[in-house]
Amino acid sequence: GVAVVVTLMLMLFASWAWGFTLNRVSLFALIFSIGILVDDAIVVVENIHRHHQLGGKSLREAIPLAVDEVGGPTILATFAVIAALLPMAFVTGLMGPYMSPIPINASIGMVLSLFVAYILTPWMVFKMMSKTKHESAPSALSTSTRLYRFFHQVIGVFVLKPNSRFWRWLLLMVMIGLIALSIGLAAMKLVVLKMLPFDNKSEFQVVVDMPEGTSLERTAGLMRDLGAYIATVPEVTDYQAYVGTAAPINFNGLVRQYYLRQGFEFADLQVNLTDKHLRTRQSHDIARSVREPLQQIGQRWGGNVKIVEVPPGPPVQAPLVAEVYGLDYDNQLALTSQIRTVFEQTEDIADSDDSIEFAAARKRINIDQQKAAQLGLTQQQIVNAISLALAGDDVGYLHNETAKYAVPLRLQLPTAEQADIAAVLKMRLRNYQGEMIAIGDVVNVIDTEREQTIYHKDLLPVSYVTADMAGELDSPLYGMYQLYQQFDQFGIEQFLVKAPLLPIKGSIKWDGEWQVTYETFRDMGAAYAVGIILIYLLVVAQFKSYLVPLVIMAPIPLTIIGVMPGHALLGAQFTATSMIGMIAMAGIIVRNSILLVDFVNQAIKQGTSLEQAVIQAAAIRAKPIMLTAIAAMLGALFILDDPIFNGLAVALLFGILVSTLLTLLVIPVMYYAFMKTRLT
């Protein structure tokens, strides 16, 4: 316990020196580290306690022997955990800075815990236990202990029986089958794959898009109806409506650029919820429940209403984004409309939208320059008059001694007449001869349509189709998979990683949450691979063998047997934090394997047979291995109720539980199977 407190204090200092701040991720990194920081101290104290119980030596004599016995494997195991964690610090993209405190803090903590375990812990043991008399306990090597009898019966089936070879092959097949079934849980959608789960926030946003050319008053009318419904939701405390202008920029606006939403057809509704401790529903459940009623209200007004939640991780343009490319922009827009139709017809796809602007009517006023000149009017006069009528202008100021600012006198047409082009054309202008000439006499009005905005990405014209997932499977990956299959049948070329260099025909590049998920899991998978290679090299250097490290690392896949069923049992989604837990467990499980194999080698050097050595190793190392596993599981228990780090906690709890139990069986049996012919 003291080792944990001291190590955490040193970690806080190291985090400050590194430049980290105290935030949600860095604090959870400390909580996550608690379970693995105590491992070194547990192994050292337990071995000192065991040597002291054996008797024959004073505590002063027993401590160096006990620490030396576990010193090499414990140091190696500590660096194995660091090798598994540290490569995650090099994850690129938006998630890199977000997750970097976890591997860096944990790696620093492991190094510090090693110093504490070998400097502070033995000294404290000597000071606190020097006057305590331990009753002699039977050696774990003795056949009278319950642990020895248990492992003799269990492992004996695989190493002592005449048909033990058959049972070893059966064990291998069972392990492979369990791993395959565990992976199959994701394929059967019993475990949902997602970047990060929804957090229980105190707000969400309603984004409204009306057709281009809609009046401000009509947009405001829709917002009044939306606000009236939002006010009936019991968890809502208040809301703010913004019509014709953008709401103050928030986390979503960093990428979605909501601050650019200026115009009569745009509106935002910022909804604030009661504290999460005062309501039973999660913010995601509340947002899902109001989506359909709000969209029905929007359809009555001819608008598109979307529910936008604050993402738990890096923001994206939308959870589902299809970038549409093509050589001909008109055909590209037609393809975009078809793609949006498929989006709207696909089950569980909600909030569909695209970047195509509504075909709004547009009137273009052409000045007949020859006629205007003949009637004595200049182009500047006509343009200024039309601008004055529609946009208005301050022609003077009303001064008041009691007013802080002068009141502007604004001249423009009444609002009701601004939409009537005839009212503008009736306006008369005075020419240089003093005659009043109607604007309609010198201009021609041409009816056209508003031109489409052309968006570009990496110098290529692009249009967008966006959407969200609103069904039971709220992961956009499954929605994208459904859409991918449909578009594949239509013969549309689709790209998952990079946009087409030369889009000869209409094609789609998938973006949104998929892109962040791909980059994150790609980098984390690479970090996982690098970590395993580093662990292998460390173990090769320690045991001077290329085969033994393969045996030691064999339990790494066994973590899947605990992780995936654990997520299915608790209904948790497998997220990026779950992947962090799996990567961390690679080091934790290898630590246990190193302790077992090291003791087997020590026992063989002392003349013990290989069969008895593997049984004794399991019996003697079971207690420290189980203690370190329980410590890591208890550390994960405190973050189990957090929406974001729930996946990390579930992975550690079930992964460590199952893989630790299997390691105590698999490692002794595998080591016996690989080494029996080499030692005879």
XYZ file of C-alpha atoms in Angstrom, residues 153-653:
501
model
C -4.054 -33.219 -10.043
C -4.757 -30.635 -12.755
C -1.360 -30.330 -14.462
C -0.583 -33.985 -13.809
C -3.194 -34.956 -16.390
C -1.070 -33.236 -19.067
C 2.442 -34.215 -17.903
C 2.269 -37.375 -15.768
C -0.428 -39.590 -17.327
C 0.528 -42.191 -19.946
C -1.817 -40.534 -22.465
C -0.787 -36.992 -21.522
C 0.160 -36.220 -25.139
C -3.483 -36.653 -26.173
C -4.662 -34.350 -23.393
C -2.114 -31.684 -24.374
C -3.377 -31.690 -27.956
C -6.948 -31.566 -26.689
C -6.059 -28.560 -24.508
C -4.551 -26.811 -27.546
C -7.670 -27.443 -29.633
C -9.929 -26.192 -26.841
C -7.900 -22.968 -26.478
C -7.991 -22.336 -30.244
C -11.730 -23.015 -30.289
C -12.375 -20.617 -27.399
C -10.343 -17.888 -29.110
C -12.286 -18.388 -32.354
C -15.637 -18.292 -30.527
C -14.600 -15.134 -28.662
C -13.660 -13.377 -31.911
C -16.931 -14.607 -33.426
C -18.882 -12.592 -30.865
C -17.960 -9.454 -32.816
C -18.996 -11.041 -36.111
C -22.363 -12.010 -34.591
C -22.766 -8.418 -33.297
C -22.988 -9.644 -29.700
C -20.049 -7.302 -29.105
C -20.389 -3.964 -30.913
C -17.220 -2.385 -32.319
C -17.087 1.397 -31.936
C -14.492 4.135 -31.713
C -15.705 5.486 -28.368
C -19.069 5.060 -26.639
C -21.369 7.998 -26.043
C -20.631 9.928 -22.888
C -23.360 11.079 -20.481
C -23.164 14.794 -21.261
C -25.247 17.687 -19.926
C -26.189 19.051 -23.339
C -26.960 18.326 -26.952
C -27.592 20.474 -30.002
C -30.387 20.661 -32.573
C -29.155 21.883 -35.964
C -31.748 23.188 -38.440
C -31.272 23.688 -42.189
C -34.082 25.321 -44.145
C -34.141 25.595 -47.961
C -31.992 28.407 -49.346
C -34.067 31.546 -49.743
C -36.248 30.872 -46.685
C -37.163 34.003 -44.766
C -35.856 34.620 -41.284
C -39.419 34.751 -39.939
C -40.240 31.255 -41.249
C -37.067 29.799 -39.768
C -37.907 31.461 -36.451
C -41.414 29.936 -36.605
C -39.934 26.456 -36.866
C -37.604 27.185 -33.946
C -40.553 28.242 -31.786
C -42.270 24.905 -32.436
C -39.065 22.974 -31.755
C -38.493 24.910 -28.545
C -42.080 24.284 -27.404
C -41.562 20.536 -27.736
C -38.092 20.579 -26.115
C -39.610 22.399 -23.120
C -41.854 19.367 -22.484
C -38.904 16.990 -22.041
C -38.559 16.490 -18.257
C -34.730 16.344 -18.247
C -34.360 19.693 -20.057
C -33.590 22.675 -17.828
C -33.449 25.360 -20.523
C -32.563 25.970 -24.162
C -31.284 28.796 -26.331
C -32.374 29.343 -29.933
C -30.168 31.039 -32.532
C -31.866 31.976 -35.820
C -29.977 33.342 -38.803
C -26.683 33.212 -36.937
C -24.434 30.570 -35.421
C -24.513 29.545 -31.791
C -21.312 30.137 -29.794
C -18.711 27.672 -31.044
C -18.549 24.409 -29.122
C -16.599 21.149 -29.330
C -18.460 20.009 -32.449
C -17.811 23.323 -34.160
C -14.055 22.738 -34.129
C -14.311 20.430 -37.143
C -17.838 21.016 -38.424
C -17.242 24.787 -38.649
C -20.633 25.756 -37.284
C -19.404 29.320 -36.833
C -19.729 29.728 -40.627
C -23.476 29.094 -40.507
C -24.745 32.587 -41.300
C -28.005 33.107 -43.183
C -31.759 33.213 -42.801
C -32.046 29.471 -43.499
C -29.761 28.414 -40.609
C -30.707 27.921 -36.952
C -29.355 26.166 -33.847
C -31.015 25.023 -30.650
C -28.678 24.533 -27.697
C -30.364 22.218 -25.159
C -29.141 21.963 -21.568
C -29.983 18.965 -19.369
C -30.182 18.447 -15.641
C -27.158 17.058 -13.830
C -26.491 13.440 -14.725
C -26.886 12.431 -11.082
C -30.438 13.808 -11.035
C -31.795 11.862 -14.022
C -32.163 8.203 -14.887
C -31.695 8.480 -18.648
C -28.350 8.988 -20.359
C -28.003 12.046 -22.597
C -27.744 9.733 -25.628
C -31.075 8.099 -24.752
C -32.702 11.522 -24.378
C -31.331 12.656 -27.752
C -32.585 9.474 -29.414
C -36.060 9.892 -27.928
C -36.523 13.458 -29.225
C -35.051 12.871 -32.690
C -38.204 11.583 -34.392
C -40.667 14.131 -32.913
C -38.360 17.035 -33.764
C -37.835 15.774 -37.311
C -41.609 15.486 -37.789
C -41.970 19.125 -36.746
C -39.191 20.064 -39.155
C -40.861 18.243 -42.048
C -44.068 20.231 -41.514
C -42.061 23.438 -42.021
C -39.977 21.997 -44.877
C -36.739 21.965 -42.886
C -34.074 19.374 -42.063
C -33.613 18.854 -38.311
C -30.558 16.978 -36.982
C -29.642 15.988 -33.431
C -25.965 16.572 -32.691
C -24.390 15.122 -29.558
C -21.079 16.144 -28.048
C -18.610 13.414 -29.081
C -16.575 11.695 -26.350
C -13.460 11.803 -28.505
C -12.147 13.857 -31.410
C -14.966 15.565 -33.332
C -15.709 14.682 -36.948
C -17.841 16.285 -39.642
C -20.512 13.629 -38.990
C -20.470 10.004 -37.794
C -21.183 8.849 -41.374
C -19.634 10.859 -44.215
C -19.538 9.882 -47.890
C -17.310 12.100 -50.021
C -18.555 11.962 -53.626
C -16.077 12.531 -56.461
C -16.448 12.714 -60.252
C -15.144 14.479 -63.340
C -18.423 16.199 -64.266
C -19.821 18.272 -61.396
C -23.447 18.121 -62.544
C -23.327 14.322 -62.713
C -21.508 14.363 -59.397
C -24.400 16.266 -57.783
C -26.913 13.866 -59.343
C -24.978 10.938 -57.876
C -24.934 12.712 -54.501
C -28.736 12.953 -54.542
C -28.989 9.240 -55.355
C -26.595 8.355 -52.544
C -28.594 10.421 -50.068
C -31.757 8.580 -51.133
C -30.058 5.274 -50.327
C -28.984 6.701 -46.962
C -32.574 7.678 -46.134
C -33.939 4.261 -47.127
C -31.403 2.293 -45.080
C -32.553 1.060 -41.690
C -31.164 2.810 -38.580
C -29.577 5.619 -40.651
C -30.833 8.996 -39.384
C -30.182 12.715 -39.897
C -29.300 12.279 -43.573
C -28.137 15.443 -45.321
C -25.962 16.536 -48.218
C -24.012 19.567 -49.367
C -26.322 20.257 -52.320
C -28.058 23.597 -51.950
C -31.780 23.958 -52.528
C -32.676 25.125 -56.039
C -33.799 28.555 -54.868
C -35.153 31.128 -57.332
C -32.869 34.033 -58.075
C -33.632 37.281 -59.881
C -30.851 39.025 -61.740
C -31.279 42.716 -62.571
C -29.533 43.806 -65.785
C -29.173 47.544 -66.331
C -29.893 48.751 -69.844
C -26.867 51.045 -69.983
C -27.840 52.802 -73.229
C -31.372 53.597 -72.053
C -30.160 54.677 -68.602
C -27.687 57.059 -70.223
C -30.349 58.514 -72.464
C -32.619 59.129 -69.443
C -29.765 60.692 -67.458
C -29.178 57.960 -64.824
C -25.864 56.415 -63.919
C -25.305 52.770 -63.030
C -24.070 53.818 -59.592
C -27.363 55.599 -58.851
C -29.399 52.506 -59.763
C -27.208 50.098 -57.766
C -27.220 52.355 -54.688
C -30.982 52.743 -54.838
C -31.629 48.979 -55.011
C -29.131 48.366 -52.205
C -30.800 51.078 -50.107
C -34.223 49.517 -50.636
C -33.240 45.956 -49.742
C -30.304 46.285 -47.329
C -30.974 49.743 -45.943
C -28.575 52.500 -45.027
C -28.095 54.909 -42.125
C -28.876 58.350 -43.580
C -28.475 60.250 -40.315
C -28.476 60.083 -36.529
C -30.895 61.218 -33.842
C -28.987 62.825 -30.978
C -30.255 62.873 -27.419
C -28.476 64.360 -24.433
C -29.529 61.466 -22.202
C -28.555 58.690 -24.679
C -25.073 57.234 -24.588
C -25.062 56.473 -28.320
C -26.733 58.314 -31.196
C -29.814 56.559 -32.646
C -29.343 55.810 -36.376
C -32.029 56.853 -38.852
C -32.244 53.865 -41.208
C -33.919 54.165 -44.618
C -35.166 51.042 -46.446
C -38.324 49.455 -47.823
C -40.754 47.877 -45.355
C -40.040 44.202 -44.740
C -43.249 43.083 -46.447
C -42.279 44.892 -49.677
C -38.672 43.714 -49.810
C -39.782 40.318 -51.174
C -41.763 42.029 -53.972
C -39.554 42.940 -56.913
C -42.337 45.130 -58.304
C -42.041 47.449 -55.296
C -38.359 47.907 -56.036
C -38.933 48.561 -59.718
C -41.537 51.251 -58.918
C -38.979 53.346 -57.077
C -38.146 56.568 -58.913
C -34.776 58.232 -59.207
C -34.078 61.875 -60.065
C -31.863 62.404 -63.111
C -29.595 65.407 -63.714
C -32.500 67.252 -65.383
C -34.647 66.848 -62.260
C -36.997 64.295 -63.826
C -38.183 61.250 -61.802
C -37.388 57.996 -63.639
C -38.707 54.594 -62.455
C -36.044 51.932 -61.973
C -38.166 49.480 -63.955
C -37.760 51.690 -67.052
C -34.006 51.163 -67.233
C -33.536 47.570 -66.032
C -34.480 44.059 -67.173
C -35.295 41.337 -64.588
C -34.145 37.813 -65.499
C -35.387 34.784 -63.520
C -32.567 32.316 -62.746
C -31.639 29.806 -60.025
C -29.022 30.160 -57.341
C -25.726 28.587 -58.380
C -24.373 25.609 -56.465
C -21.357 26.077 -54.226
C -18.432 23.976 -55.444
C -16.516 22.381 -52.583
C -12.944 21.212 -53.049
C -10.799 18.792 -51.078
C -7.173 18.229 -52.062
C -7.836 20.175 -55.288
C -10.671 17.820 -56.331
C -14.333 18.922 -56.581
C -16.266 17.063 -53.893
C -19.767 16.894 -52.478
C -20.819 15.361 -49.191
C -23.541 13.089 -47.850
C -23.696 12.903 -44.050
C -25.767 10.886 -41.600
C -25.860 9.343 -38.133
C -26.798 5.976 -36.620
C -29.924 5.891 -34.462
C -30.732 2.195 -33.965
C -29.746 -0.309 -31.310
C -26.320 -0.582 -32.948
C -25.285 3.046 -32.628
C -21.859 2.356 -34.119
C -21.494 4.060 -37.533
C -19.242 1.211 -38.675
C -22.211 -1.125 -39.046
C -24.239 1.488 -40.908
C -21.318 2.098 -43.247
C -21.034 -1.663 -43.847
C -24.707 -1.842 -44.888
C -24.285 1.100 -47.240
C -21.034 -0.265 -48.641
C -22.766 -3.495 -49.644
C -25.592 -1.623 -51.359
C -23.302 0.720 -53.300
C -21.116 -2.230 -54.259
C -24.149 -3.817 -55.937
C -24.771 -0.558 -57.826
C -21.210 -0.663 -59.188
C -20.117 2.572 -57.476
C -16.367 2.634 -56.829
C -15.646 3.023 -53.096
C -12.478 3.969 -51.237
C -11.866 3.374 -47.542
C -8.412 4.810 -46.878
C -7.507 7.398 -49.530
C -9.502 9.429 -52.025
C -9.175 8.541 -55.730
C -6.279 10.259 -57.499
C -8.243 10.682 -60.734
C -11.970 10.014 -60.334
C -12.841 9.083 -63.921
C -16.293 7.955 -62.836
C -18.445 8.694 -59.822
C -16.850 7.306 -56.671
C -17.162 7.472 -52.879
C -14.505 7.984 -50.218
C -15.774 7.037 -46.757
C -14.870 9.507 -44.022
C -16.255 10.574 -40.657
C -15.892 8.342 -37.619
C -14.652 5.508 -39.845
C -11.522 7.473 -40.755
C -10.656 8.225 -37.119
C -11.427 4.616 -36.145
C -9.251 3.237 -38.936
C -6.293 5.502 -38.149
C -6.539 4.841 -34.409
C -6.856 1.059 -34.596
C -4.227 0.923 -37.352
C -1.724 2.748 -35.173
C -2.736 0.850 -32.046
C -2.431 -2.438 -33.911
C 1.030 -1.391 -35.059
C 1.873 -0.399 -31.477
C 0.607 -3.805 -30.323
C 2.868 -5.539 -32.865
C 5.883 -3.413 -31.903
C 5.212 -4.121 -28.232
C 5.116 -7.879 -28.837
C 8.385 -7.713 -30.805
C 10.049 -5.727 -28.005
C 8.782 -8.207 -25.411
C 10.159 -11.083 -27.499
C 13.583 -9.442 -27.766
C 13.662 -8.743 -24.021
C 12.821 -12.345 -23.174
C 15.355 -13.664 -25.698
C 18.041 -11.553 -24.034
C 17.069 -12.882 -20.605
C 16.664 -16.601 -21.336
C 19.210 -16.886 -24.197
C 16.711 -18.847 -26.267
C 14.521 -18.222 -29.294
C 11.981 -20.894 -28.346
C 11.313 -20.084 -24.681
C 10.004 -16.559 -25.473
C 7.379 -18.121 -27.763
C 6.184 -20.256 -24.855
C 6.185 -17.270 -22.503
C 4.196 -15.143 -24.945
C 1.699 -17.888 -25.812
C -0.906 -16.684 -23.259
C -1.244 -13.285 -24.991
C -4.012 -14.543 -27.320
C -5.764 -16.037 -24.287
C -6.717 -12.518 -23.181
C -9.300 -12.505 -25.994
C -11.128 -15.380 -24.262
C -11.824 -13.074 -21.339
C -12.125 -9.707 -23.089
C -14.763 -10.432 -25.739
C -17.142 -12.546 -23.594
C -16.752 -9.958 -20.819
C -17.953 -7.204 -23.151
C -20.853 -9.400 -24.307
C -21.813 -10.277 -20.722
C -21.957 -6.644 -19.582
C -23.346 -5.319 -22.877
C -20.311 -3.066 -23.315
C -18.968 -1.912 -26.668
C -15.451 -2.829 -27.754
C -13.821 0.578 -28.125
C -10.395 2.168 -28.419
C -10.058 2.068 -24.621
C -10.786 -1.693 -24.742
C -7.874 -1.999 -27.146
C -5.674 -0.136 -24.658
C -6.635 -2.717 -22.043
C -5.720 -5.588 -24.359
C -2.342 -4.028 -25.146
C -1.633 -3.508 -21.441
C -2.580 -7.119 -20.701
C 0.039 -8.366 -23.143
C 2.682 -7.091 -20.739
C 0.820 -8.163 -17.595
C 0.311 -11.743 -18.801
C 3.915 -12.044 -19.987
C 4.983 -10.957 -16.483
C 3.209 -13.989 -15.032
C 4.723 -16.307 -17.635
C 8.228 -15.027 -16.905
C 7.801 -15.711 -13.187
C 6.636 -19.280 -13.898
C 9.339 -20.158 -16.444
C 12.098 -18.623 -14.336
C 11.138 -20.764 -11.357
C 10.981 -23.905 -13.529
C 14.536 -23.219 -14.696
C 15.713 -22.639 -11.111
C 14.120 -25.893 -9.970
C 15.681 -27.868 -12.847
C 19.127 -26.462 -11.986
C 18.604 -27.771 -8.425
C 18.010 -31.287 -9.770
C 14.210 -31.396 -9.892
C 12.620 -33.314 -12.750
C 10.839 -31.333 -15.444
C 7.454 -32.813 -14.497
C 7.790 -31.884 -10.850
C 9.316 -28.490 -11.690
C 6.336 -27.309 -13.738
C 3.909 -28.447 -11.025
C 5.962 -26.770 -8.281
C 6.249 -23.557 -10.310
C 2.472 -23.311 -10.604
C 1.989 -24.118 -6.907
C 4.594 -21.628 -5.629
C 3.934 -18.758 -8.068
C 0.151 -19.053 -7.957
C -0.149 -16.822 -4.890
C 1.873 -13.779 -6.179
C 0.361 -14.161 -9.657
C -3.178 -14.179 -8.268
C -2.403 -11.274 -5.921
C -1.058 -9.110 -8.755
C -4.057 -10.053 -10.906
C -6.493 -9.092 -8.149
C -4.662 -5.792 -7.626
C -4.920 -4.925 -11.332
C -8.602 -5.933 -11.388
C -9.351 -3.796 -8.334
C -7.686 -0.829 -10.024
C -9.925 -1.347 -13.057
C -13.021 -1.689 -10.884
C -13.001 2.024 -10.047
C -13.366 3.081 -13.689
C -16.032 0.523 -14.587
C -18.903 3.023 -14.364
C -17.260 5.631 -16.591
C -18.889 5.717 -20.058
C -15.625 6.333 -21.912
C -13.193 4.118 -20.006
C -15.726 1.359 -19.399
C -14.160 -0.679 -22.206
C -10.717 -0.424 -20.580
C -12.132 -1.604 -17.252
C -14.054 -4.521 -18.776
C -10.996 -5.624 -20.766
C -8.786 -5.587 -17.676
C -11.332 -7.244 -15.361
